[in-house]
Short mmCIF file of C-alpha atoms in Angstrom, two decimals:
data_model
loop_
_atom_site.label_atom_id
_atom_site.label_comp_id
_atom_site.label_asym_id
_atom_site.label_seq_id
_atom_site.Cartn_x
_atom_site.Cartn_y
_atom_site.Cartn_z
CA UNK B 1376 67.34 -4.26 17.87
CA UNK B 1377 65.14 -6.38 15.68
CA UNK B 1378 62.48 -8.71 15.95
CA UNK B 1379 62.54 -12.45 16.96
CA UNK B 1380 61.32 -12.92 13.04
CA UNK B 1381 64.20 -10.76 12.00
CA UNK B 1382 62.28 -8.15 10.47
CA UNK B 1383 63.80 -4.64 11.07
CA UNK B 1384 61.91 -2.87 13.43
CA UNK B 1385 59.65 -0.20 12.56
CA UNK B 1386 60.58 3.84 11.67
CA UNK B 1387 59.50 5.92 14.21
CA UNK B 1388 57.77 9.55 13.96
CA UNK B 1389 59.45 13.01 15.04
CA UNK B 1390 56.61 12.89 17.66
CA UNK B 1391 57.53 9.36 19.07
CA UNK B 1392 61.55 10.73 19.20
CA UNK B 1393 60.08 13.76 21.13
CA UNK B 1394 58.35 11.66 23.29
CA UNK B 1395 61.25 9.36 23.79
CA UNK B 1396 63.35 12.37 25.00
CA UNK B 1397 61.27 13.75 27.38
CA UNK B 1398 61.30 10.13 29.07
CA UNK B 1399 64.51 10.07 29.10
CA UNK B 1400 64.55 13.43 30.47
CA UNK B 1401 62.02 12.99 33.02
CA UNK B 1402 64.23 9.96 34.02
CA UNK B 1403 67.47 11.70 34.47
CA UNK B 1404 65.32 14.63 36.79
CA UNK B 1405 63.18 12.11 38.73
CA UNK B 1406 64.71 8.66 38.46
CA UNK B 1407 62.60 6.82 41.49
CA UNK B 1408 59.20 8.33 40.47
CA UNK B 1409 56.98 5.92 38.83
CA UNK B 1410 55.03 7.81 35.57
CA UNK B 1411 51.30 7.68 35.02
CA UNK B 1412 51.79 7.37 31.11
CA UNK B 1413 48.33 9.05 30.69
CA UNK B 1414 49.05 12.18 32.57
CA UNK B 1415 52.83 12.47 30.76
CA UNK B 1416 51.65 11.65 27.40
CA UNK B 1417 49.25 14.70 27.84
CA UNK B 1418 51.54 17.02 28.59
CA UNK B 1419 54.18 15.74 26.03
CA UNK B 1420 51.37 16.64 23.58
CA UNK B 1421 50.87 20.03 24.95
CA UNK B 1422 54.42 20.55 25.26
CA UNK B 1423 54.87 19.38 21.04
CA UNK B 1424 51.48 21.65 19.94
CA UNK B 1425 53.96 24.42 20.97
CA UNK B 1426 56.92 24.16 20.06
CA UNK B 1427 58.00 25.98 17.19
CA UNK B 1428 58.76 25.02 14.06
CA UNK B 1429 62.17 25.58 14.42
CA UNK B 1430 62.10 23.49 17.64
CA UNK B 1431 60.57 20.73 16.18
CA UNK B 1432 63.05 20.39 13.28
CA UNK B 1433 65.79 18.66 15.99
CA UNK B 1434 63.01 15.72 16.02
CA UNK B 1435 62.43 15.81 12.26
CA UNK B 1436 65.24 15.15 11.08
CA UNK B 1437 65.84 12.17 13.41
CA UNK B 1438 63.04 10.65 12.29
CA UNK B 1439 64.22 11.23 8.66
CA UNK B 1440 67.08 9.57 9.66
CA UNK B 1441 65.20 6.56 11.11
CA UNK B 1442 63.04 6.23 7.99
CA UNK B 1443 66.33 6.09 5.59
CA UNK B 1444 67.46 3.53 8.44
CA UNK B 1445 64.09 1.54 8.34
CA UNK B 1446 64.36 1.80 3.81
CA UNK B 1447 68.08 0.41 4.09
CA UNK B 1448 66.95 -2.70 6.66
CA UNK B 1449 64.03 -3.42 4.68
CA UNK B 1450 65.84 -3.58 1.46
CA UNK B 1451 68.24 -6.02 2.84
CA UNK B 1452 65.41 -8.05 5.10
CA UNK B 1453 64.32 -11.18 3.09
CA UNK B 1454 61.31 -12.66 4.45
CA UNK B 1455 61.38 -16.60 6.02
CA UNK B 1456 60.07 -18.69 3.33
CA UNK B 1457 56.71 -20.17 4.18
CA UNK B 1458 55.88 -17.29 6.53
CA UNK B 1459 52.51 -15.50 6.88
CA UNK B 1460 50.35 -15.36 3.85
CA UNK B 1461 49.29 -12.04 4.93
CA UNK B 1462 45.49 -13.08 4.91
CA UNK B 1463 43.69 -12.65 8.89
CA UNK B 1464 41.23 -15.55 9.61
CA UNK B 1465 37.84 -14.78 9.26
CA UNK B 1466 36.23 -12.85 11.87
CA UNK B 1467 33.29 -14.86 14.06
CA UNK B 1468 30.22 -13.30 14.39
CA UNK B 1469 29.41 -11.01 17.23
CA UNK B 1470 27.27 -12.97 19.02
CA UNK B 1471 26.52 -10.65 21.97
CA UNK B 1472 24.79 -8.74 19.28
CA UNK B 1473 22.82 -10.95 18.08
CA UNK B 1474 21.42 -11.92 21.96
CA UNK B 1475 20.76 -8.01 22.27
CA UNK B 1476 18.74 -8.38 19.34
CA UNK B 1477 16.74 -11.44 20.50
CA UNK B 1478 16.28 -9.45 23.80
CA UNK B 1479 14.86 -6.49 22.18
CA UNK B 1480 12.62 -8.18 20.01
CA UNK B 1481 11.28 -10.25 22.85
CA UNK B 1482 10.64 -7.06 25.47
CA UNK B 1483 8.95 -5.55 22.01
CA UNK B 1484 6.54 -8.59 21.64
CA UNK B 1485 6.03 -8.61 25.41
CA UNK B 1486 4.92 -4.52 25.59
CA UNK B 1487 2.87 -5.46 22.26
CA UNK B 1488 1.17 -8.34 24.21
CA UNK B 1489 0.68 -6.20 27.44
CA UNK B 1490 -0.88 -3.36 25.96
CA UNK B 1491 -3.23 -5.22 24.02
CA UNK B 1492 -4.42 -7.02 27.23
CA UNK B 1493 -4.35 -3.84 28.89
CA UNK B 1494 -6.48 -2.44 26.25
#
């Protein structure tokens, strides 16, 4: 399944084919329940902190899989001429930040002014 661009989609990680089980998983076992992603992607991680080593190896080499997968698409992929240049457009300024600066400096001349007077 690739992209609307063509571009082969990207490799994923032993982690992300873990997670990906245990979806499918949690699917099969409760298939009307709606998932709070927050509260199952916590205790996927718990679940992958321990495994064992030897556990974890199923995932590995799937992913090593999908990365010589991802090499063999990329290699054949050729780009559409005139497509991105790669370069972002400039970023504007933050100008919230610069009104919290104005603020502060005002409220610092003001307590200046007062304490003067007060003085």
């Amino acid at each position: 399944m690739g992209r609307k661009d063509g571009k082969p989609r990207g490799r994923m990680s032993s982690y992300a084919f873990f997670v990906q089980t245990c979806r499918e998983e949690h699917k099969k076992k409760c298939p009307d329940e709606n998932v709070v992603f927050a509260e199952f992607t916590k205790k996927c991680a718990q679940k992958w902190k321990e495994m064992s080593a030897k556990e974890k190896r199923r995932f590995e080499e799937m992913a090593e899989r999908d990365k010589s997968r991802y090499e063999k698409d990329m290699a054949n992929y050729d780009p559409p001429a005139g497509g991105a240049t790669g370069k972002r457009k400039p970023r504007k300024p933050n100008l919230s930040l610069k009104k919290v600066m104005k603020m502060m400096m005002k409220r610092k001349k003001m307590m200046k002014m007062m304490t003067s007077k007060n003085q």
